[in-house]
C-alpha cells in the first residue's frame, strides 16, 4: 500500500503550523497571531484540488469559492475582536464569530444565486 503524499503532506504541514503557533506564542504574541492568520490553508487546499482535478474550469470554480469564503472569515475576525475588547469570554466570542460568519456566508450564497 503506497501513501498518497499529495493528500497526506498538506495535513502534516497544517499540524506543523499549529504546533509552531503554540510554541512561538510564548515568545511573541504578534508573530503567533501573524502565523495563525497566514494563508496556509488556501495553498494546502489548492494543492489538494490541483492534485486531484486537472480541469481548469473546476479549479477556477474552487478558487472562486475560496474568494467568496474569505469575506465571512474577515467578519468572524472583526466580530471576535470587538467582543473580546468588550470583555467576553472565549466560548461566547467563538459563538459570536461563527454566527456572524454563518450569516455573512448565507447572505453571500443567496446573492450569488440571485435569490436575495
Coordinates of C-alpha atoms in Angstrom, one line a residue:
X1 CA 0.0 0.0 0.0
X2 CA 1.5 3.3 -1.0
X3 CA 1.0 6.6 0.7
X4 CA -0.8 9.3 -1.3
X5 CA 1.6 12.1 -0.3
X6 CA -0.3 14.8 -2.2
X7 CA -3.1 14.2 0.3
X8 CA -1.1 13.5 3.5
X9 CA 1.5 16.2 3.2
X10 CA -0.9 19.2 3.4
X11 CA -2.3 17.7 6.6
X12 CA 1.2 17.3 8.1
X13 CA 2.0 20.9 7.1
X14 CA -1.2 22.1 8.9
X15 CA -0.2 20.2 12.0
X16 CA 3.2 21.7 11.9
X17 CA 1.8 25.2 11.6
X18 CA -0.5 24.6 14.7
X19 CA 2.5 23.4 16.7
X20 CA 4.6 26.3 15.6
X21 CA 2.0 28.9 16.6
X22 CA 1.7 27.2 20.0
X23 CA 5.4 27.4 20.6
X24 CA 6.0 30.9 19.1
X25 CA 3.2 32.3 21.1
X26 CA 5.4 32.0 24.2
X27 CA 7.9 34.4 22.6
X28 CA 5.8 36.8 20.6
X29 CA 2.1 37.1 20.5
X30 CA 2.3 39.3 17.5
X31 CA 4.2 36.8 15.5
X32 CA 2.0 34.0 16.7
X33 CA -1.1 36.0 15.5
X34 CA 0.5 36.6 12.2
X35 CA 1.4 32.9 11.8
X36 CA -2.1 31.9 12.8
X37 CA -3.6 34.1 10.1
X38 CA -1.1 33.3 7.3
X39 CA -2.7 31.9 4.2
X40 CA -1.7 28.3 4.9
X41 CA -5.0 26.6 4.4
X42 CA -5.5 28.2 1.0
X43 CA -2.4 26.9 -0.6
X44 CA -2.9 23.5 1.0
X45 CA -6.5 23.3 -0.3
X46 CA -5.3 24.4 -3.8
X47 CA -2.6 21.7 -3.6
X48 CA -5.2 19.0 -2.9
X49 CA -7.6 20.2 -5.6
X50 CA -4.8 20.6 -8.2
X51 CA -3.5 17.1 -7.5
X52 CA -7.0 15.6 -7.8
X53 CA -8.6 17.6 -10.6
X54 CA -7.0 18.5 -13.9
X55 CA -10.0 20.5 -15.2
X56 CA -9.1 24.3 -15.3
X57 CA -12.8 25.3 -15.0
X58 CA -13.2 23.2 -11.9
X59 CA -10.1 24.7 -10.4
X60 CA -11.3 28.2 -11.2
X61 CA -14.7 27.4 -9.5
X62 CA -12.9 26.2 -6.4
X63 CA -10.8 29.3 -6.3
X64 CA -13.9 31.5 -6.7
X65 CA -15.4 29.6 -3.7
X66 CA -12.2 30.4 -1.7
X67 CA -12.6 34.1 -2.6
X68 CA -16.2 34.2 -1.5
X69 CA -15.4 32.3 1.7
X70 CA -12.7 34.8 2.8
X71 CA -15.2 37.7 3.4
X72 CA -17.2 35.9 6.1
X73 CA -13.9 34.9 7.7
X74 CA -12.8 38.5 7.9
X75 CA -16.2 39.3 9.5
X76 CA -15.6 36.5 12.0
X77 CA -12.3 38.2 13.0
X78 CA -13.9 41.6 13.2
X79 CA -16.7 40.4 15.5
X80 CA -14.3 38.4 17.6
X81 CA -12.1 41.5 18.0
X82 CA -14.9 43.7 19.2
X83 CA -16.5 41.1 21.6
X84 CA -13.1 40.3 23.1
X85 CA -12.5 44.0 23.6
X86 CA -15.9 44.2 25.3
X87 CA -14.6 41.5 27.8
X88 CA -16.5 38.5 26.5
X89 CA -15.0 35.0 27.4
X90 CA -13.7 32.6 24.9
X91 CA -16.8 30.4 24.1
X92 CA -19.2 33.3 23.6
X93 CA -16.6 35.0 21.5
X94 CA -16.2 32.0 19.2
X95 CA -20.0 31.6 19.0
X96 CA -20.5 35.2 18.1
X97 CA -17.8 34.9 15.4
X98 CA -19.4 31.9 13.9
X99 CA -22.9 33.4 14.0
X100 CA -21.5 36.4 12.1
X101 CA -19.6 34.1 9.7
X102 CA -22.6 31.9 9.0
X103 CA -24.9 34.9 8.4
X104 CA -22.4 36.5 6.1
X105 CA -21.8 33.3 4.2
X106 CA -25.6 32.7 3.9
X107 CA -26.1 36.2 2.5
X108 CA -23.2 35.8 0.0
X109 CA -24.5 32.5 -1.2
X110 CA -28.0 33.9 -1.6
X111 CA -26.7 36.9 -3.5
X112 CA -24.6 34.5 -5.7
X113 CA -27.7 32.5 -6.6
X114 CA -29.7 35.7 -7.3
X115 CA -32.3 34.9 -4.7
X116 CA -31.6 37.9 -2.5

